[in-house]
Tab-separated table of C-alpha atoms in Angstrom:
chain	number	residue	atom	x	y	z
A	13	UNK	CA	0.520	17.954	-7.745
A	14	UNK	CA	-1.363	20.477	-8.840
A	15	UNK	CA	0.504	23.927	-7.599
A	16	UNK	CA	-2.704	25.017	-5.197
A	17	UNK	CA	-2.204	21.953	-3.469
A	18	UNK	CA	0.870	22.218	-2.879
A	19	UNK	CA	0.900	25.327	-1.274
A	20	UNK	CA	-2.333	24.601	1.625
A	21	UNK	CA	-0.433	20.514	1.660
A	22	UNK	CA	2.750	22.656	2.621
A	23	UNK	CA	0.538	23.984	5.570
A	24	UNK	CA	-0.702	21.386	7.053
A	25	UNK	CA	2.818	19.156	7.282
A	26	UNK	CA	4.294	23.172	8.450
A	27	UNK	CA	0.888	22.494	11.405
A	28	UNK	CA	1.868	18.801	11.628
A	29	UNK	CA	5.254	19.335	12.585
A	30	UNK	CA	5.058	21.714	15.119
A	31	UNK	CA	2.879	19.143	16.657
A	32	UNK	CA	4.654	16.511	16.133
A	33	UNK	CA	7.159	18.328	18.154
A	34	UNK	CA	5.664	19.049	21.132
A	35	UNK	CA	4.666	15.540	21.015
A	36	UNK	CA	7.515	14.681	21.129
A	37	UNK	CA	8.702	16.409	23.458
A	38	UNK	CA	6.269	14.905	26.178
A	39	UNK	CA	6.808	11.584	24.966
A	40	UNK	CA	10.345	12.396	25.833
A	41	UNK	CA	10.272	14.711	29.490
A	42	UNK	CA	7.876	11.356	30.796
A	43	UNK	CA	9.922	8.521	29.871
A	44	UNK	CA	8.591	7.250	27.066
A	45	UNK	CA	9.965	5.702	23.799
A	46	UNK	CA	7.546	5.756	21.124
A	47	UNK	CA	7.489	4.414	17.388
A	48	UNK	CA	5.816	4.762	14.014
A	49	UNK	CA	5.551	1.942	12.130
A	50	UNK	CA	4.801	1.848	8.335
A	51	UNK	CA	4.545	-0.611	5.448
A	52	UNK	CA	2.525	-1.429	2.783
A	53	UNK	CA	-1.108	-3.506	3.339
A	54	UNK	CA	-0.222	-6.271	4.405
A	55	UNK	CA	3.270	-7.495	5.418
A	56	UNK	CA	1.878	-8.315	9.074
A	57	UNK	CA	2.284	-5.553	11.011
A	58	UNK	CA	-0.719	-6.413	13.370
A	59	UNK	CA	1.138	-9.544	13.722
A	60	UNK	CA	5.038	-8.471	15.264
A	61	UNK	CA	3.373	-5.618	17.731
A	62	UNK	CA	2.132	-8.651	18.541
A	63	UNK	CA	5.018	-10.544	19.068
A	64	UNK	CA	6.432	-7.423	20.026
A	65	UNK	CA	3.987	-5.864	22.674
A	66	UNK	CA	3.746	-9.994	24.457
A	67	UNK	CA	7.766	-10.084	24.478
A	68	UNK	CA	8.197	-6.159	26.209
A	69	UNK	CA	5.300	-7.314	28.749
A	70	UNK	CA	7.385	-10.121	29.687
A	71	UNK	CA	9.853	-8.321	30.342
A	72	UNK	CA	8.358	-6.205	32.763
A	73	UNK	CA	7.923	-3.275	30.316
A	74	UNK	CA	4.635	-1.138	30.530
A	75	UNK	CA	3.548	-0.571	26.903
A	76	UNK	CA	0.855	1.043	24.517
A	77	UNK	CA	-0.597	0.848	21.498
A	78	UNK	CA	-3.021	3.213	18.717
A	79	UNK	CA	-2.769	1.319	15.446
A	80	UNK	CA	-4.743	3.320	13.026
A	81	UNK	CA	-6.851	1.625	10.432
A	82	UNK	CA	-8.683	3.404	6.966
A	83	UNK	CA	-11.944	1.152	8.571
A	84	UNK	CA	-12.716	-1.685	10.811
A	85	UNK	CA	-11.561	-2.217	13.972
A	86	UNK	CA	-9.531	-5.655	13.842
A	87	UNK	CA	-6.110	-4.843	14.160
A	88	UNK	CA	-7.180	-2.529	17.394
A	89	UNK	CA	-8.878	-6.243	18.475
A	90	UNK	CA	-5.748	-8.343	17.683
A	91	UNK	CA	-2.907	-6.219	19.119
A	92	UNK	CA	-5.833	-6.259	22.584
A	93	UNK	CA	-4.818	-10.614	22.761
A	94	UNK	CA	-1.338	-9.490	23.944
A	95	UNK	CA	-2.850	-7.273	27.667
A	96	UNK	CA	-1.480	-4.261	25.522
A	97	UNK	CA	-3.898	-0.792	26.155
A	98	UNK	CA	-5.243	-0.803	22.387
A	99	UNK	CA	-6.771	1.979	20.672
A	100	UNK	CA	-7.201	2.232	17.443
A	101	UNK	CA	-7.955	5.276	16.036
A	102	UNK	CA	-10.171	4.681	11.854
A	103	UNK	CA	-9.349	7.559	10.075
A	104	UNK	CA	-11.931	7.586	7.773
A	105	UNK	CA	-10.484	8.147	4.563
A	106	UNK	CA	-7.147	9.821	5.319
A	107	UNK	CA	-4.301	8.083	3.998
A	108	UNK	CA	-1.284	8.412	7.045
A	109	UNK	CA	-1.733	9.358	11.282
A	110	UNK	CA	-1.177	13.168	11.276
A	111	UNK	CA	0.409	14.191	15.146
A	112	UNK	CA	-2.596	16.538	15.877
A	113	UNK	CA	-4.710	12.338	15.318
A	114	UNK	CA	-2.561	10.626	17.526
A	115	UNK	CA	-3.079	14.083	20.195
A	116	UNK	CA	-7.528	13.821	20.234
A	117	UNK	CA	-6.453	10.242	20.662
A	118	UNK	CA	-3.540	9.767	23.904
A	119	UNK	CA	-6.339	12.926	25.772
A	120	UNK	CA	-8.522	9.719	24.827
A	121	UNK	CA	-7.556	7.201	25.687
A	122	UNK	CA	-6.375	8.326	29.028
A	123	UNK	CA	-3.405	7.410	29.591
A	124	UNK	CA	-0.611	8.140	32.393
A	125	UNK	CA	2.167	8.917	29.630
A	126	UNK	CA	4.834	8.620	32.701
A	127	UNK	CA	2.777	5.292	33.455
A	128	UNK	CA	4.471	3.596	29.428
A	129	UNK	CA	7.522	2.568	28.483
A	130	UNK	CA	6.937	2.211	25.237
A	131	UNK	CA	3.569	3.786	23.903
A	132	UNK	CA	3.738	1.856	19.532
A	133	UNK	CA	1.773	3.284	16.513
A	134	UNK	CA	0.792	1.461	13.758
A	135	UNK	CA	0.359	3.554	11.127
A	136	UNK	CA	-1.425	3.350	7.779
A	137	UNK	CA	-0.450	0.970	5.263
A	138	UNK	CA	0.602	2.533	2.854
A	139	UNK	CA	4.392	3.206	0.873
A	140	UNK	CA	2.887	6.119	0.274
A	141	UNK	CA	1.309	9.163	2.285
A	142	UNK	CA	2.951	8.501	5.463
A	143	UNK	CA	6.354	8.951	4.674
A	144	UNK	CA	5.579	13.267	4.900
A	145	UNK	CA	4.237	13.086	7.948
A	146	UNK	CA	6.103	13.444	11.880
A	147	UNK	CA	4.022	11.711	14.892
A	148	UNK	CA	6.762	12.727	17.182
A	149	UNK	CA	8.354	9.690	17.139
A	150	UNK	CA	11.830	8.137	18.763
A	151	UNK	CA	12.004	5.805	15.495
A	152	UNK	CA	10.301	4.826	12.057
A	153	UNK	CA	10.298	1.583	11.764
A	154	UNK	CA	9.516	-0.030	7.538
A	155	UNK	CA	8.226	-3.544	7.169
A	156	UNK	CA	8.684	-5.732	3.996
A	157	UNK	CA	8.140	-8.286	3.422
A	158	UNK	CA	8.998	-10.873	2.214
A	159	UNK	CA	6.544	-11.918	-0.207
A	160	UNK	CA	6.063	-7.576	-1.782
A	161	UNK	CA	9.916	-8.460	-4.231
A	162	UNK	CA	13.233	-6.730	-3.244
A	163	UNK	CA	12.681	-3.837	-5.075
A	164	UNK	CA	10.117	-2.020	-2.873
A	165	UNK	CA	12.470	0.217	-1.317
A	166	UNK	CA	13.504	1.642	-5.184
A	167	UNK	CA	9.957	2.406	-6.361
A	168	UNK	CA	9.312	4.060	-2.390
A	169	UNK	CA	11.881	5.705	-1.971
A	170	UNK	CA	10.890	8.323	1.163
A	171	UNK	CA	9.311	5.695	2.968
A	172	UNK	CA	12.544	3.724	3.030
A	173	UNK	CA	14.207	6.564	3.439
A	174	UNK	CA	12.093	8.497	5.876
A	175	UNK	CA	13.327	5.323	8.643
A	176	UNK	CA	15.269	4.220	11.011
A	177	UNK	CA	15.085	0.774	10.771
A	178	UNK	CA	13.424	-1.583	8.183
A	179	UNK	CA	12.823	-5.016	9.518
A	180	UNK	CA	12.535	-7.380	6.770
A	181	UNK	CA	8.676	-9.615	7.675
A	182	UNK	CA	7.064	-13.417	7.149
A	183	UNK	CA	10.822	-14.611	6.197
A	184	UNK	CA	9.938	-17.869	7.152
A	185	UNK	CA	7.979	-17.233	4.047
A	186	UNK	CA	11.413	-17.294	1.807
A	187	UNK	CA	12.621	-20.348	0.402
A	188	UNK	CA	8.374	-20.555	-0.413
A	189	UNK	CA	8.380	-17.442	-2.469
A	190	UNK	CA	12.075	-17.314	-3.796
A	191	UNK	CA	13.518	-14.109	-1.229
A	192	UNK	CA	16.499	-12.658	-3.261
A	193	UNK	CA	18.218	-11.769	0.335
A	194	UNK	CA	21.728	-10.368	-0.466
A	195	UNK	CA	18.962	-7.361	-3.795
A	196	UNK	CA	16.863	-6.586	-1.067
A	197	UNK	CA	19.891	-5.311	1.274
A	198	UNK	CA	21.524	-3.754	-1.262
A	199	UNK	CA	18.243	-1.801	-2.321
A	200	UNK	CA	17.724	-1.014	1.368
A	201	UNK	CA	22.092	0.543	1.216
A	202	UNK	CA	21.415	1.715	-1.873
A	203	UNK	CA	18.068	4.327	-0.153
A	204	UNK	CA	19.217	4.152	3.011
A	205	UNK	CA	22.395	4.293	3.265
A	206	UNK	CA	23.130	1.955	6.799
A	207	UNK	CA	19.877	1.431	8.132
A	208	UNK	CA	19.620	-0.750	10.397
A	209	UNK	CA	18.110	-3.913	9.053
A	210	UNK	CA	15.558	-6.766	10.953
A	211	UNK	CA	14.478	-10.537	10.189
A	212	UNK	CA	11.740	-11.694	12.034
A	213	UNK	CA	9.264	-14.005	11.165
A	214	UNK	CA	6.532	-13.165	13.832
A	215	UNK	CA	5.354	-16.760	12.922
A	216	UNK	CA	8.336	-18.813	14.238
A	217	UNK	CA	9.841	-16.061	16.551
A	218	UNK	CA	12.670	-15.645	14.509
A	219	UNK	CA	14.031	-12.329	15.064
A	220	UNK	CA	11.898	-11.374	17.241
A	221	UNK	CA	14.042	-11.561	20.680
A	222	UNK	CA	16.965	-9.814	18.309
A	223	UNK	CA	13.844	-6.546	17.599
A	224	UNK	CA	13.267	-6.451	21.327
A	225	UNK	CA	16.751	-6.847	23.236
A	226	UNK	CA	17.197	-4.024	20.196
A	227	UNK	CA	14.609	-1.531	20.788
A	228	UNK	CA	15.430	-1.985	25.535
A	229	UNK	CA	19.098	-0.970	24.372
A	230	UNK	CA	17.291	1.901	22.705
A	231	UNK	CA	15.564	3.265	25.572
A	232	UNK	CA	18.135	2.682	27.806
A	233	UNK	CA	20.380	4.859	25.657
A	234	UNK	CA	18.377	7.785	24.689
A	235	UNK	CA	19.724	10.870	25.984
A	236	UNK	CA	17.608	12.941	27.936
A	237	UNK	CA	16.255	15.223	26.042
A	238	UNK	CA	17.389	19.231	28.330
B	96	UNK	CA	-9.711	16.239	6.413
B	97	UNK	CA	-8.656	19.720	6.511
B	98	UNK	CA	-12.167	21.154	5.527
B	99	UNK	CA	-10.236	23.191	3.355
B	100	UNK	CA	-8.132	20.836	1.039
B	101	UNK	CA	-11.754	18.961	1.029
B	102	UNK	CA	-12.756	21.787	-0.987
B	103	UNK	CA	-10.484	21.598	-2.925
B	104	UNK	CA	-9.829	18.454	-3.361
B	105	UNK	CA	-13.274	18.024	-5.057
B	106	UNK	CA	-12.189	20.474	-7.844
B	107	UNK	CA	-10.298	17.791	-8.473
B	108	UNK	CA	-12.140	14.714	-8.404
B	109	UNK	CA	-14.708	16.786	-10.715
B	110	UNK	CA	-12.106	18.004	-13.399
B	111	UNK	CA	-10.365	14.568	-13.128
B	112	UNK	CA	-13.831	12.446	-14.147
B	113	UNK	CA	-14.583	15.615	-16.343
B	114	UNK	CA	-10.918	14.300	-18.420
B	115	UNK	CA	-12.091	11.183	-17.964
B	116	UNK	CA	-14.987	10.598	-19.514
B	117	UNK	CA	-12.774	12.276	-22.489
B	118	UNK	CA	-11.154	9.197	-22.201
B	119	UNK	CA	-13.336	6.496	-22.098
B	120	UNK	CA	-14.846	7.925	-25.462
B	121	UNK	CA	-11.965	8.131	-26.614
B	122	UNK	CA	-10.922	4.088	-26.087
B	123	UNK	CA	-14.854	3.210	-26.959
B	124	UNK	CA	-14.848	5.173	-30.520
B	125	UNK	CA	-11.584	3.208	-31.264
B	126	UNK	CA	-12.641	0.397	-30.002
B	127	UNK	CA	-9.807	-0.080	-26.844
B	128	UNK	CA	-10.502	-1.939	-23.850
B	129	UNK	CA	-9.835	-0.027	-21.119
B	130	UNK	CA	-8.506	-1.639	-17.674
B	131	UNK	CA	-6.950	0.359	-14.480
B	132	UNK	CA	-4.886	-2.063	-11.788
B	133	UNK	CA	-5.498	-1.493	-8.552
B	134	UNK	CA	-3.228	-2.923	-5.258
B	135	UNK	CA	-1.129	-2.710	-2.724
B	136	UNK	CA	2.039	-2.853	-3.181
B	137	UNK	CA	4.274	-6.307	-3.810
B	138	UNK	CA	0.457	-8.262	-4.761
B	139	UNK	CA	2.193	-8.978	-8.357
B	140	UNK	CA	0.335	-6.698	-10.213
B	141	UNK	CA	3.025	-6.295	-12.487
B	142	UNK	CA	3.474	-10.590	-12.863
B	143	UNK	CA	0.765	-11.121	-13.873
B	144	UNK	CA	0.230	-8.683	-16.372
B	145	UNK	CA	3.363	-9.277	-18.137
B	146	UNK	CA	2.000	-13.284	-17.742
B	147	UNK	CA	-1.634	-10.433	-19.746
B	148	UNK	CA	0.119	-9.070	-22.458
B	149	UNK	CA	1.945	-12.505	-24.107
B	150	UNK	CA	-0.913	-14.083	-23.736
B	151	UNK	CA	-2.903	-11.301	-26.000
B	152	UNK	CA	-0.438	-11.213	-28.082
B	153	UNK	CA	-0.469	-14.981	-28.501
B	154	UNK	CA	-4.156	-14.594	-29.584
B	155	UNK	CA	-2.924	-11.970	-32.274
B	156	UNK	CA	-4.567	-9.039	-30.294
B	157	UNK	CA	-2.932	-5.859	-30.101
B	158	UNK	CA	-1.802	-4.144	-26.219
B	159	UNK	CA	-0.300	-1.963	-24.884
B	160	UNK	CA	0.859	-0.947	-21.276
B	161	UNK	CA	0.512	2.884	-19.212
B	162	UNK	CA	2.529	1.388	-16.195
B	163	UNK	CA	2.747	3.871	-12.930
B	164	UNK	CA	5.035	3.906	-9.726
B	165	UNK	CA	6.031	7.184	-7.501
B	166	UNK	CA	9.979	6.455	-8.573
B	167	UNK	CA	12.093	3.709	-11.401
B	168	UNK	CA	11.160	1.952	-14.861
B	169	UNK	CA	11.578	-0.969	-13.164
B	170	UNK	CA	8.038	-2.510	-14.365
B	171	UNK	CA	7.883	-1.076	-17.664
B	172	UNK	CA	11.213	-2.803	-18.248
B	173	UNK	CA	9.816	-5.887	-16.585
B	174	UNK	CA	6.233	-4.885	-18.827
B	175	UNK	CA	8.568	-4.855	-21.767
B	176	UNK	CA	9.280	-8.162	-22.009
B	177	UNK	CA	6.058	-9.233	-23.019
B	178	UNK	CA	6.598	-7.662	-26.071
B	179	UNK	CA	4.121	-5.267	-26.165
B	180	UNK	CA	4.567	-1.900	-26.080
B	181	UNK	CA	5.051	0.008	-22.339
B	182	UNK	CA	4.760	2.704	-20.772
B	183	UNK	CA	6.361	4.160	-17.428
B	184	UNK	CA	4.102	7.192	-16.061
B	185	UNK	CA	5.986	8.545	-12.438
B	186	UNK	CA	4.129	10.127	-10.653
B	187	UNK	CA	7.578	11.642	-8.449
B	188	UNK	CA	5.623	11.739	-4.585
B	189	UNK	CA	1.977	11.187	-6.030
B	190	UNK	CA	0.638	7.848	-4.685
B	191	UNK	CA	-2.322	7.374	-7.368
B	192	UNK	CA	-2.965	8.611	-11.123
B	193	UNK	CA	-5.217	11.029	-12.163
B	194	UNK	CA	-7.140	10.547	-15.826
B	195	UNK	CA	-4.223	14.045	-16.921
B	196	UNK	CA	-1.209	11.942	-17.010
B	197	UNK	CA	-3.009	9.138	-18.610
B	198	UNK	CA	-4.075	11.645	-21.377
B	199	UNK	CA	-1.063	13.056	-21.549
B	200	UNK	CA	1.509	9.843	-21.507
B	201	UNK	CA	-0.038	8.829	-24.351
B	202	UNK	CA	-0.130	11.349	-25.660
B	203	UNK	CA	3.590	11.655	-25.394
B	204	UNK	CA	3.530	7.388	-26.442
B	205	UNK	CA	2.255	9.156	-30.244
B	206	UNK	CA	0.159	4.682	-29.808
B	207	UNK	CA	-2.682	5.094	-32.733
B	208	UNK	CA	-5.614	3.501	-30.371
B	209	UNK	CA	-7.137	3.064	-33.374
B	210	UNK	CA	-4.834	0.045	-33.819
B	211	UNK	CA	-5.431	-1.365	-30.237
B	212	UNK	CA	-7.908	-4.024	-28.646
B	213	UNK	CA	-6.355	-3.281	-25.032
B	214	UNK	CA	-4.680	-0.558	-23.356
B	215	UNK	CA	-4.047	-1.825	-19.188
B	216	UNK	CA	-2.826	0.841	-17.082
B	217	UNK	CA	-1.008	-0.591	-13.732
B	218	UNK	CA	-1.891	2.248	-10.514
B	219	UNK	CA	0.280	3.365	-7.908
B	220	UNK	CA	0.758	0.894	-5.403
B	221	UNK	CA	-1.645	1.714	-3.393
B	222	UNK	CA	-4.426	0.394	-1.670
B	223	UNK	CA	-6.132	3.856	-0.800
B	224	UNK	CA	-5.366	7.211	-2.617
B	225	UNK	CA	-6.185	5.145	-6.101
B	226	UNK	CA	-9.711	4.150	-5.645
B	227	UNK	CA	-11.183	8.140	-5.929
B	228	UNK	CA	-9.677	8.076	-9.559
B	229	UNK	CA	-11.231	6.927	-12.513
B	230	UNK	CA	-9.180	7.411	-15.264
B	231	UNK	CA	-11.334	6.100	-18.410
B	232	UNK	CA	-11.563	2.402	-17.528
B	233	UNK	CA	-13.639	-0.115	-18.670
B	234	UNK	CA	-12.621	-2.054	-16.038
B	235	UNK	CA	-10.567	-1.106	-12.693
B	236	UNK	CA	-9.515	-5.224	-11.749
B	237	UNK	CA	-8.217	-4.964	-6.913
B	238	UNK	CA	-5.340	-7.207	-7.100
B	239	UNK	CA	-5.329	-8.911	-3.406
B	240	UNK	CA	-2.737	-11.847	-2.673
B	241	UNK	CA	-2.815	-14.829	-0.821
B	242	UNK	CA	-0.021	-13.291	1.336
B	243	UNK	CA	-1.856	-10.352	2.651
B	244	UNK	CA	-4.092	-11.769	4.009
B	245	UNK	CA	-8.197	-11.742	3.973
B	246	UNK	CA	-9.233	-8.947	5.883
B	247	UNK	CA	-7.857	-6.524	3.477
B	248	UNK	CA	-11.173	-5.829	1.711
B	249	UNK	CA	-13.021	-4.562	4.713
B	250	UNK	CA	-9.498	-2.519	5.810
B	251	UNK	CA	-9.791	-0.656	1.951
B	252	UNK	CA	-13.790	-1.107	1.268
B	253	UNK	CA	-13.669	2.209	-1.074
B	254	UNK	CA	-11.297	-0.027	-3.020
B	255	UNK	CA	-12.777	-3.002	-3.291
B	256	UNK	CA	-15.914	-1.856	-3.493
B	257	UNK	CA	-15.408	0.838	-5.948
B	258	UNK	CA	-14.134	-2.507	-8.445
B	259	UNK	CA	-15.502	-4.432	-10.727
B	260	UNK	CA	-13.384	-7.804	-10.397
B	261	UNK	CA	-10.972	-8.398	-7.669
B	262	UNK	CA	-7.963	-11.160	-9.018
B	263	UNK	CA	-6.231	-13.443	-5.186
B	264	UNK	CA	-2.763	-12.979	-6.564
B	265	UNK	CA	-0.288	-15.719	-5.524
B	266	UNK	CA	-2.965	-18.908	-5.220
B	267	UNK	CA	0.484	-21.337	-5.409
B	268	UNK	CA	1.637	-19.652	-1.433
B	269	UNK	CA	-2.025	-20.222	-0.855
B	270	UNK	CA	-0.930	-23.506	1.377
B	271	UNK	CA	2.192	-22.037	2.324
B	272	UNK	CA	0.593	-18.818	4.590
B	273	UNK	CA	-2.307	-20.925	5.447
B	274	UNK	CA	-4.458	-18.617	3.580
B	275	UNK	CA	-8.818	-18.807	3.751
B	276	UNK	CA	-10.006	-18.781	1.077
B	277	UNK	CA	-13.828	-18.421	2.701
B	278	UNK	CA	-12.632	-16.250	5.323
B	279	UNK	CA	-11.271	-14.101	1.604
B	280	UNK	CA	-14.786	-14.553	0.007
B	281	UNK	CA	-16.684	-13.334	2.748
B	282	UNK	CA	-14.883	-9.841	3.444
B	283	UNK	CA	-14.736	-9.491	-0.340
B	284	UNK	CA	-18.723	-10.087	-1.074
B	285	UNK	CA	-19.314	-8.355	2.476
B	286	UNK	CA	-17.644	-4.814	0.249
B	287	UNK	CA	-18.817	-5.485	-3.251
B	288	UNK	CA	-20.674	-8.521	-2.761
B	289	UNK	CA	-21.603	-9.902	-6.605
B	290	UNK	CA	-18.219	-8.893	-7.323
B	291	UNK	CA	-16.464	-11.656	-9.879
B	292	UNK	CA	-13.620	-12.565	-8.481
B	293	UNK	CA	-10.791	-15.057	-10.518
B	294	UNK	CA	-7.727	-17.215	-9.043
B	295	UNK	CA	-3.777	-16.300	-10.309
B	296	UNK	CA	-0.590	-17.664	-10.030
B	297	UNK	CA	1.360	-15.641	-12.657
B	298	UNK	CA	4.541	-18.783	-11.161
B	299	UNK	CA	2.715	-21.117	-12.364
B	300	UNK	CA	-0.121	-20.256	-15.167
B	301	UNK	CA	-3.074	-21.346	-13.095
B	302	UNK	CA	-6.030	-19.467	-13.527
B	303	UNK	CA	-4.352	-17.152	-16.082
B	304	UNK	CA	-6.084	-18.433	-19.432
B	305	UNK	CA	-10.104	-18.510	-17.790
B	306	UNK	CA	-8.609	-14.934	-16.988
B	307	UNK	CA	-7.935	-13.941	-20.585
B	308	UNK	CA	-11.086	-15.536	-22.011
B	309	UNK	CA	-13.433	-13.515	-19.848
B	310	UNK	CA	-11.159	-10.300	-20.849
B	311	UNK	CA	-11.645	-11.100	-24.855
B	312	UNK	CA	-15.292	-12.062	-24.424
B	313	UNK	CA	-16.131	-8.621	-22.279
B	314	UNK	CA	-14.175	-6.644	-24.472
B	315	UNK	CA	-16.350	-8.842	-26.983
B	316	UNK	CA	-19.483	-8.071	-25.351
B	317	UNK	CA	-19.109	-4.327	-24.748
B	318	UNK	CA	-22.182	-2.220	-26.019
B	319	UNK	CA	-21.003	-0.115	-28.765
B	320	UNK	CA	-21.661	3.739	-27.362
B	321	UNK	CA	-23.877	5.941	-29.486
């Protein structure tokens, strides 16, 4: 990167971190547990998010989602089928979400944060850009589908290293694509030792209950912010 | 994007375009047909590239490849199995290749362009960033795997719109993932009317001969630059 660009980008990131800290405080005060979902395009983020929203709602939990995309409102339309309030953020060429987009879209959506238990943020499909941008989330989830290749953690280390949980998706296709589970886990462990890993299939529902259990526990056990 | 960033980025793009034009002239003068391969991570760029390099070599054509990645030299090692000269470009966090990287790595590789028929450039796995950066290529190929979802052209219009050919990969998995071919083609056509589409499987070899035939024809029919 050019030195001048680098300097300006540093300023952008510092400003983003400040805004993200403010968001995190607001979320904690309101009792909202916030997640930032990142992955390359086509890992099945939206399908798994729809399944997650449905199951949390079935358990009586109050959920909402912000969905980032470079173009189109397809994902918001898909997610709205879950019955949860959903708002699309069209970034218009930007390859990631930033904290100020979250702030302005929360305001525009008019959601009462005190009336929410979980806020899901689906980032733009990209394994590079979103890694540097804190959105005030409690949990960053990186998704990796069995069809993508087991080497992705090594090739996109910042994204995997900055995540709290890795989700292996489309596990129903593992056999068809000869997914090498041992290699995938070894690569995740190499980049982010101790990373918690889940395996799910939005299609068959496999692993989704365990994932939702984990989210409910995480929210319950979160230390209240002073 | 912030106005100040936008202004500087414009300068970066203009400088890149100048360098890319210079590269294109060098390639044409030397008789090298250059390709820029773009896609999200995990579409099978490297596997198809390896198959393409092998087949062109079997036909007596002289090929080389530059491979961009944020981190690791895995892809270069895989491609080297084809017997072609390969050089990895590790971008260290940059989400795309730029013309100056191509120039400096060609110099560092020490390849004689007059001794090459095809130069393949495998871009960083990303459907957003690489779209704005001309690398002096004759042909930009965007890859879309059947496992990714048929909506990707609509969600990443700049990348598909700036490409000359779309390659649908992993076609052997089409049935397992219930690939909706009509929808994929309609979305490609909506974003880039008249876009030439190929379907391939690096695993079974399906479609690879037709693709290699096309490349050989394209190179032969290219109008010499004045």
